[in-house]
Structures are given as C-alpha cells and as structure tokens.
Amino acid sequence: MSDTDAALPFILIDSDQDPFVRLAELVLDDNSEQIKADPAALEKVTIWCHHSPQIQPIQRALLALSQARGQAAVVLPKIMTLQDWLGQQYPAAKPFINQHDKQLILVDAIRQFPELFQSQNNWAVAKELVLLFDELSWAQLGLDEGESALSSLLSESYAALDVGSHNISRESKILCTLWNAYQSQIEARNCLDASQYYLSLIHISEPT
C-alpha cells in the first residue's frame, strides 16, 4: 500500500490458477530485494481481503512459496479485511448492531404490516432481507430515495434479466416500508449499521 492517490491496478489470472498462490507470487516478487535485505520487510505490507476466512489460505501460500524460494525466515505481512482495516483507522463512535438484532427488527416490522407481507416464516424472510439490505448498501443502491426510484430500478433490472413482473409497485412499497422501519429502529437503538458505516468511510477516503 502507498499513500498516493494512484488507482490500484487490476490483475487478471487464469481460471485454473490458484488466486492465493498468484497473490503470494506478486507480493514476494514485488518485495524480493527488500526481503533479501530484511526478512521482516513484509511487515510494512498490508493485504486486504474480502472475507476473514481468506486470511489463512493467503498466509499458507506466502509461507509455502517463501520456503520454496529458500526464504524460510520471512515475516508475513498484515492481512485483514478492508472492514477491519477501516475500523482500525476510523473507530466507530457507536456500537454496530448485530445480525440477530437486525433480524429481530425486521421480524417486528413484518408483523406490523401484515397487509403488505404475508409469510409463514418471518425469521427466514428477515434473514434474507438483512442480506439484501447489506448488498444494496455495498452496491450503493439504498432505498432512501423512495418507492418511485426503486420501481424504476426494479423495472430496469427485470428488463435486463428478461424477466417480467406485474408487481413492481407492490414490491417497491414492501421494501421501502421495511427499509424505513429498519433504519428507524437502528437509529432508535443508538447503533450503526456496519455496511453503511464502512461505505461512508470509503467515500470519505476517496480522493477529490
């Protein structure tokens, strides 16, 4: 990582190539001279990964490749998710609401609007809605703009997928109603939604 505003390059790899091994090759190749001079040189390197379960495979790939190259004493770089890194750089002033409480909020909201949502398993629906809201947040497709904007988005999506729907208006109303209840309850609990918080930090750190 550097402190410059230069865009990070994209590196494409073959489908039959192990991405963790390729990453290890890139890291060791880019820092080969530094490692020769100082086995702890990689401590200055930070690797961001998407999910924490990816950390150990990256560590194993780095260790295996460094040993194969005769660099058994190499100190591994810092490897963490982007969310964890942002959390270290910009600690949140409020606690994050947990997944169970998110689902509980949505179960309560579903029960408050039986005319909009009929389900035999509110908890299963709430779990899927939490995942949907997280994905919408990361995709910067929040529902704050209202039903009309969401209806337009759904229409475009269905058209792109060549899937017809006669209930776009109803779908928009359901999602926006639950989204507003969801956001209000998170705020009432004096908590933050992690996805929205980290996304706001990414915007803050973008060069202008």
PDB file of C-alpha atoms in Angstrom:
ATOM      1  CA  MET A   1       0.000   0.000   0.000  1.00  0.00           C
ATOM      2  CA  SER A   2       1.155   3.533  -0.628  1.00  0.00           C
ATOM      3  CA  ASP A   3      -0.142   6.917   0.407  1.00  0.00           C
ATOM      4  CA  THR A   4      -0.580   8.124  -3.170  1.00  0.00           C
ATOM      5  CA  ASP A   5      -3.912   8.641  -4.902  1.00  0.00           C
ATOM      6  CA  ALA A   6      -2.939   6.456  -7.873  1.00  0.00           C
ATOM      7  CA  ALA A   7      -5.573   3.926  -8.880  1.00  0.00           C
ATOM      8  CA  LEU A   8      -4.828   0.357  -7.885  1.00  0.00           C
ATOM      9  CA  PRO A   9      -4.178  -1.920 -10.878  1.00  0.00           C
ATOM     10  CA  PHE A  10      -6.379  -4.894 -11.699  1.00  0.00           C
ATOM     11  CA  ILE A  11      -4.555  -8.157 -12.310  1.00  0.00           C
ATOM     12  CA  LEU A  12      -6.336 -10.927 -14.183  1.00  0.00           C
ATOM     13  CA  ILE A  13      -5.383 -14.549 -13.608  1.00  0.00           C
ATOM     14  CA  ASP A  14      -6.230 -17.745 -15.465  1.00  0.00           C
ATOM     15  CA  SER A  15      -9.268 -19.644 -14.233  1.00  0.00           C
ATOM     16  CA  ASP A  16      -7.149 -22.709 -13.452  1.00  0.00           C
ATOM     17  CA  GLN A  17      -4.683 -20.731 -11.324  1.00  0.00           C
ATOM     18  CA  ASP A  18      -4.926 -20.579  -7.542  1.00  0.00           C
ATOM     19  CA  PRO A  19      -5.587 -16.894  -6.704  1.00  0.00           C
ATOM     20  CA  PHE A  20      -3.863 -17.194  -3.310  1.00  0.00           C
ATOM     21  CA  VAL A  21      -0.716 -18.622  -4.887  1.00  0.00           C
ATOM     22  CA  ARG A  22      -0.741 -15.896  -7.543  1.00  0.00           C
ATOM     23  CA  LEU A  23      -1.130 -13.246  -4.855  1.00  0.00           C
ATOM     24  CA  ALA A  24       1.797 -14.732  -2.943  1.00  0.00           C
ATOM     25  CA  GLU A  25       3.918 -14.624  -6.099  1.00  0.00           C
ATOM     26  CA  LEU A  26       3.089 -10.967  -6.679  1.00  0.00           C
ATOM     27  CA  VAL A  27       3.825  -9.958  -3.093  1.00  0.00           C
ATOM     28  CA  LEU A  28       7.140 -11.814  -2.923  1.00  0.00           C
ATOM     29  CA  ASP A  29       8.220 -10.686  -6.409  1.00  0.00           C
ATOM     30  CA  ASP A  30       7.426  -7.023  -5.695  1.00  0.00           C
ATOM     31  CA  ASN A  31       9.380  -7.125  -2.430  1.00  0.00           C
ATOM     32  CA  SER A  32      12.176  -9.574  -3.294  1.00  0.00           C
ATOM     33  CA  GLU A  33      15.040  -7.098  -2.867  1.00  0.00           C
ATOM     34  CA  GLN A  34      13.665  -5.752   0.398  1.00  0.00           C
ATOM     35  CA  ILE A  35      13.232  -9.280   1.778  1.00  0.00           C
ATOM     36  CA  LYS A  36      16.842 -10.151   0.929  1.00  0.00           C
ATOM     37  CA  ALA A  37      18.000  -7.149   2.954  1.00  0.00           C
ATOM     38  CA  ASP A  38      15.480  -7.605   5.773  1.00  0.00           C
ATOM     39  CA  PRO A  39      13.337 -10.771   6.321  1.00  0.00           C
ATOM     40  CA  ALA A  40      10.843  -8.595   8.210  1.00  0.00           C
ATOM     41  CA  ALA A  41      10.337  -6.249   5.249  1.00  0.00           C
ATOM     42  CA  LEU A  42       6.821  -7.567   4.571  1.00  0.00           C
ATOM     43  CA  GLU A  43       5.656  -6.155   7.904  1.00  0.00           C
ATOM     44  CA  LYS A  44       5.259  -2.875   6.029  1.00  0.00           C
ATOM     45  CA  VAL A  45       2.861  -4.508   3.553  1.00  0.00           C
ATOM     46  CA  THR A  46      -0.891  -4.737   4.138  1.00  0.00           C
ATOM     47  CA  ILE A  47      -3.097  -7.134   2.199  1.00  0.00           C
ATOM     48  CA  TRP A  48      -6.817  -6.535   2.139  1.00  0.00           C
ATOM     49  CA  CYS A  49      -9.114  -9.500   1.578  1.00  0.00           C
ATOM     50  CA  HIS A  50     -12.864  -9.708   1.166  1.00  0.00           C
ATOM     51  CA  HIS A  51     -13.636 -12.199   3.947  1.00  0.00           C
ATOM     52  CA  SER A  52     -11.661 -13.233   7.032  1.00  0.00           C
ATOM     53  CA  PRO A  53     -11.675 -16.973   6.055  1.00  0.00           C
ATOM     54  CA  GLN A  54      -9.368 -15.972   3.195  1.00  0.00           C
ATOM     55  CA  ILE A  55      -6.609 -14.877   5.585  1.00  0.00           C
ATOM     56  CA  GLN A  56      -5.219 -18.313   6.421  1.00  0.00           C
ATOM     57  CA  PRO A  57      -5.038 -19.533   2.784  1.00  0.00           C
ATOM     58  CA  ILE A  58      -3.094 -16.371   1.905  1.00  0.00           C
ATOM     59  CA  GLN A  59      -0.722 -16.950   4.844  1.00  0.00           C
ATOM     60  CA  ARG A  60      -0.176 -20.581   3.835  1.00  0.00           C
ATOM     61  CA  ALA A  61       0.518 -19.611   0.232  1.00  0.00           C
ATOM     62  CA  LEU A  62       3.050 -16.989   1.296  1.00  0.00           C
ATOM     63  CA  LEU A  63       4.821 -19.375   3.667  1.00  0.00           C
ATOM     64  CA  ALA A  64       4.931 -22.226   1.155  1.00  0.00           C
ATOM     65  CA  LEU A  65       6.274 -20.045  -1.647  1.00  0.00           C
ATOM     66  CA  SER A  66       8.829 -18.272   0.527  1.00  0.00           C
ATOM     67  CA  GLN A  67      10.125 -21.643   1.773  1.00  0.00           C
ATOM     68  CA  ALA A  68      10.278 -22.956  -1.800  1.00  0.00           C
ATOM     69  CA  ARG A  69      12.418 -19.919  -2.656  1.00  0.00           C
ATOM     70  CA  GLY A  70      14.715 -20.508   0.314  1.00  0.00           C
ATOM     71  CA  GLN A  71      13.289 -17.635   2.372  1.00  0.00           C
ATOM     72  CA  ALA A  72      12.021 -19.607   5.346  1.00  0.00           C
ATOM     73  CA  ALA A  73      12.559 -16.753   7.832  1.00  0.00           C
ATOM     74  CA  VAL A  74      10.203 -14.309   6.103  1.00  0.00           C
ATOM     75  CA  VAL A  75       7.875 -12.373   8.418  1.00  0.00           C
ATOM     76  CA  LEU A  76       4.346 -12.324   6.988  1.00  0.00           C
ATOM     77  CA  PRO A  77       2.579  -9.079   6.062  1.00  0.00           C
ATOM     78  CA  LYS A  78      -0.531  -7.800   7.782  1.00  0.00           C
ATOM     79  CA  ILE A  79      -3.580  -9.492   6.238  1.00  0.00           C
ATOM     80  CA  MET A  80      -7.064  -8.278   7.111  1.00  0.00           C
ATOM     81  CA  THR A  81     -10.425  -7.453   5.640  1.00  0.00           C
ATOM     82  CA  LEU A  82     -10.993  -3.949   4.347  1.00  0.00           C
ATOM     83  CA  GLN A  83     -13.671  -3.522   7.006  1.00  0.00           C
ATOM     84  CA  ASP A  84     -11.218  -4.430   9.778  1.00  0.00           C
ATOM     85  CA  TRP A  85      -8.634  -2.032   8.397  1.00  0.00           C
ATOM     86  CA  LEU A  86     -11.148   0.800   8.168  1.00  0.00           C
ATOM     87  CA  GLY A  87     -12.309   0.019  11.695  1.00  0.00           C
ATOM     88  CA  GLN A  88      -8.750   0.437  12.962  1.00  0.00           C
ATOM     89  CA  GLN A  89      -8.245   3.697  11.104  1.00  0.00           C
ATOM     90  CA  TYR A  90     -11.652   5.186  11.918  1.00  0.00           C
ATOM     91  CA  PRO A  91     -13.146   3.679  15.104  1.00  0.00           C
ATOM     92  CA  ALA A  92     -16.930   3.967  15.242  1.00  0.00           C
ATOM     93  CA  ALA A  93     -18.442   6.269  17.868  1.00  0.00           C
ATOM     94  CA  LYS A  94     -21.414   3.929  18.355  1.00  0.00           C
ATOM     95  CA  PRO A  95     -21.706   0.142  18.557  1.00  0.00           C
ATOM     96  CA  PHE A  96     -22.651  -1.849  15.489  1.00  0.00           C
ATOM     97  CA  ILE A  97     -25.985  -3.607  15.537  1.00  0.00           C
ATOM     98  CA  ASN A  98     -25.549  -7.371  15.345  1.00  0.00           C
ATOM     99  CA  GLN A  99     -27.141  -9.719  12.823  1.00  0.00           C
ATOM    100  CA  HIS A 100     -29.645 -11.179  15.288  1.00  0.00           C
ATOM    101  CA  ASP A 101     -30.946  -7.754  16.267  1.00  0.00           C
ATOM    102  CA  LYS A 102     -31.203  -6.793  12.598  1.00  0.00           C
ATOM    103  CA  GLN A 103     -33.402  -9.817  12.002  1.00  0.00           C
ATOM    104  CA  LEU A 104     -35.450  -9.081  15.110  1.00  0.00           C
ATOM    105  CA  ILE A 105     -36.141  -5.534  13.873  1.00  0.00           C
ATOM    106  CA  LEU A 106     -37.336  -6.855  10.536  1.00  0.00           C
ATOM    107  CA  VAL A 107     -39.473  -9.598  12.082  1.00  0.00           C
ATOM    108  CA  ASP A 108     -41.219  -6.934  14.154  1.00  0.00           C
ATOM    109  CA  ALA A 109     -41.626  -4.729  11.069  1.00  0.00           C
ATOM    110  CA  ILE A 110     -43.131  -7.590   9.054  1.00  0.00           C
ATOM    111  CA  ARG A 111     -45.627  -8.254  11.831  1.00  0.00           C
ATOM    112  CA  GLN A 112     -46.586  -4.568  11.937  1.00  0.00           C
ATOM    113  CA  PHE A 113     -47.500  -4.573   8.243  1.00  0.00           C
ATOM    114  CA  PRO A 114     -49.415  -7.820   7.659  1.00  0.00           C
ATOM    115  CA  GLU A 115     -51.287  -6.213   4.780  1.00  0.00           C
ATOM    116  CA  LEU A 116     -48.004  -5.851   2.909  1.00  0.00           C
ATOM    117  CA  PHE A 117     -46.193  -9.023   3.761  1.00  0.00           C
ATOM    118  CA  GLN A 118     -47.649 -12.467   4.312  1.00  0.00           C
ATOM    119  CA  SER A 119     -45.214 -15.165   5.351  1.00  0.00           C
ATOM    120  CA  GLN A 120     -45.308 -18.400   7.298  1.00  0.00           C
ATOM    121  CA  ASN A 121     -41.702 -17.969   8.416  1.00  0.00           C
ATOM    122  CA  ASN A 122     -40.934 -14.365   9.318  1.00  0.00           C
ATOM    123  CA  TRP A 123     -37.462 -15.205  10.622  1.00  0.00           C
ATOM    124  CA  ALA A 124     -36.382 -16.768   7.328  1.00  0.00           C
ATOM    125  CA  VAL A 125     -37.709 -13.757   5.426  1.00  0.00           C
ATOM    126  CA  ALA A 126     -35.955 -11.366   7.828  1.00  0.00           C
ATOM    127  CA  LYS A 127     -32.649 -13.199   7.380  1.00  0.00           C
ATOM    128  CA  GLU A 128     -32.878 -12.835   3.609  1.00  0.00           C
ATOM    129  CA  LEU A 129     -33.865  -9.171   3.916  1.00  0.00           C
ATOM    130  CA  VAL A 130     -30.814  -8.421   6.074  1.00  0.00           C
ATOM    131  CA  LEU A 131     -28.596  -9.919   3.371  1.00  0.00           C
ATOM    132  CA  LEU A 132     -30.455  -7.945   0.699  1.00  0.00           C
ATOM    133  CA  PHE A 133     -30.134  -4.652   2.585  1.00  0.00           C
ATOM    134  CA  ASP A 134     -26.415  -5.267   3.141  1.00  0.00           C
ATOM    135  CA  GLU A 135     -25.917  -5.957  -0.566  1.00  0.00           C
ATOM    136  CA  LEU A 136     -27.905  -2.861  -1.522  1.00  0.00           C
ATOM    137  CA  SER A 137     -25.780  -0.769   0.817  1.00  0.00           C
ATOM    138  CA  TRP A 138     -22.496  -2.054  -0.634  1.00  0.00           C
ATOM    139  CA  ALA A 139     -23.829  -1.588  -4.159  1.00  0.00           C
ATOM    140  CA  GLN A 140     -24.810   1.985  -3.217  1.00  0.00           C
ATOM    141  CA  LEU A 141     -28.413   1.229  -4.103  1.00  0.00           C
ATOM    142  CA  GLY A 142     -30.076   2.347  -0.903  1.00  0.00           C
ATOM    143  CA  LEU A 143     -33.819   2.745  -0.622  1.00  0.00           C
ATOM    144  CA  ASP A 144     -33.723   6.262   0.798  1.00  0.00           C
ATOM    145  CA  GLU A 145     -34.866   7.792  -2.500  1.00  0.00           C
ATOM    146  CA  GLY A 146     -38.317   6.233  -2.136  1.00  0.00           C
ATOM    147  CA  GLU A 147     -40.667   3.923  -3.948  1.00  0.00           C
ATOM    148  CA  SER A 148     -40.559   5.689  -7.306  1.00  0.00           C
ATOM    149  CA  ALA A 149     -36.776   5.398  -7.623  1.00  0.00           C
ATOM    150  CA  LEU A 150     -36.883   1.773  -6.527  1.00  0.00           C
ATOM    151  CA  SER A 151     -39.648   0.973  -9.012  1.00  0.00           C
ATOM    152  CA  SER A 152     -37.509   2.372 -11.819  1.00  0.00           C
ATOM    153  CA  LEU A 153     -34.530   0.332 -10.658  1.00  0.00           C
ATOM    154  CA  LEU A 154     -36.592  -2.853 -10.461  1.00  0.00           C
ATOM    155  CA  SER A 155     -38.067  -2.249 -13.903  1.00  0.00           C
ATOM    156  CA  GLU A 156     -34.595  -1.849 -15.396  1.00  0.00           C
ATOM    157  CA  SER A 157     -33.350  -4.958 -13.590  1.00  0.00           C
ATOM    158  CA  TYR A 158     -36.254  -7.126 -14.711  1.00  0.00           C
ATOM    159  CA  ALA A 159     -35.846  -5.874 -18.279  1.00  0.00           C
ATOM    160  CA  ALA A 160     -32.119  -6.652 -18.255  1.00  0.00           C
ATOM    161  CA  LEU A 161     -32.826 -10.174 -16.997  1.00  0.00           C
ATOM    162  CA  ASP A 162     -35.695 -10.592 -19.444  1.00  0.00           C
ATOM    163  CA  VAL A 163     -37.946 -11.443 -16.505  1.00  0.00           C
ATOM    164  CA  GLY A 164     -41.417  -9.994 -16.359  1.00  0.00           C
ATOM    165  CA  SER A 165     -43.081  -8.771 -13.187  1.00  0.00           C
ATOM    166  CA  HIS A 166     -46.554  -7.348 -12.671  1.00  0.00           C
ATOM    167  CA  ASN A 167     -45.957  -6.424  -9.015  1.00  0.00           C
ATOM    168  CA  ILE A 168     -43.164  -3.857  -9.178  1.00  0.00           C
ATOM    169  CA  SER A 169     -45.197  -1.200  -7.391  1.00  0.00           C
ATOM    170  CA  ARG A 170     -46.098  -3.608  -4.586  1.00  0.00           C
ATOM    171  CA  GLU A 171     -42.521  -4.888  -4.299  1.00  0.00           C
ATOM    172  CA  SER A 172     -41.238  -1.320  -4.045  1.00  0.00           C
ATOM    173  CA  LYS A 173     -43.757  -0.437  -1.370  1.00  0.00           C
ATOM    174  CA  ILE A 174     -42.875  -3.523   0.704  1.00  0.00           C
ATOM    175  CA  LEU A 175     -39.126  -2.991   0.515  1.00  0.00           C
ATOM    176  CA  CYS A 176     -39.256   0.751   1.202  1.00  0.00           C
ATOM    177  CA  THR A 177     -41.635   0.285   4.139  1.00  0.00           C
ATOM    178  CA  LEU A 178     -39.407  -2.358   5.730  1.00  0.00           C
ATOM    179  CA  TRP A 179     -36.244  -0.387   4.941  1.00  0.00           C
ATOM    180  CA  ASN A 180     -37.577   2.741   6.665  1.00  0.00           C
ATOM    181  CA  ALA A 181     -38.656   0.747   9.716  1.00  0.00           C
ATOM    182  CA  TYR A 182     -35.266  -0.967   9.738  1.00  0.00           C
ATOM    183  CA  GLN A 183     -33.322   2.294   9.646  1.00  0.00           C
ATOM    184  CA  SER A 184     -35.524   3.972  12.251  1.00  0.00           C
ATOM    185  CA  GLN A 185     -35.057   1.143  14.735  1.00  0.00           C
ATOM    186  CA  ILE A 186     -31.293   1.020  14.279  1.00  0.00           C
ATOM    187  CA  GLU A 187     -31.157   4.748  14.998  1.00  0.00           C
ATOM    188  CA  ALA A 188     -33.517   4.370  17.968  1.00  0.00           C
ATOM    189  CA  ARG A 189     -31.150   1.798  19.469  1.00  0.00           C
ATOM    190  CA  ASN A 190     -28.290   4.299  19.082  1.00  0.00           C
ATOM    191  CA  CYS A 191     -26.419   1.843  16.882  1.00  0.00           C
ATOM    192  CA  LEU A 192     -24.795   1.837  13.462  1.00  0.00           C
ATOM    193  CA  ASP A 193     -25.191  -0.495  10.523  1.00  0.00           C
ATOM    194  CA  ALA A 194     -21.709  -1.792   9.710  1.00  0.00           C
ATOM    195  CA  SER A 195     -22.175  -1.924   5.934  1.00  0.00           C
ATOM    196  CA  GLN A 196     -23.386   1.659   5.718  1.00  0.00           C
ATOM    197  CA  TYR A 197     -20.709   2.886   8.126  1.00  0.00           C
ATOM    198  CA  TYR A 198     -17.823   1.331   6.203  1.00  0.00           C
ATOM    199  CA  LEU A 199     -19.232   2.517   2.901  1.00  0.00           C
ATOM    200  CA  SER A 200     -19.325   6.070   4.257  1.00  0.00           C
ATOM    201  CA  LEU A 201     -15.651   5.734   5.224  1.00  0.00           C
ATOM    202  CA  ILE A 202     -14.739   4.606   1.717  1.00  0.00           C
ATOM    203  CA  HIS A 203     -16.399   7.733   0.346  1.00  0.00           C
ATOM    204  CA  ILE A 204     -14.562   9.908   2.876  1.00  0.00           C
ATOM    205  CA  SER A 205     -11.190   8.438   1.890  1.00  0.00           C
ATOM    206  CA  GLU A 206     -11.764   8.819  -1.863  1.00  0.00           C
ATOM    207  CA  PRO A 207      -9.524  11.458  -3.491  1.00  0.00           C
ATOM    208  CA  THR A 208     -11.327  14.610  -4.632  1.00  0.00           C
TER     209      THR A 208
END
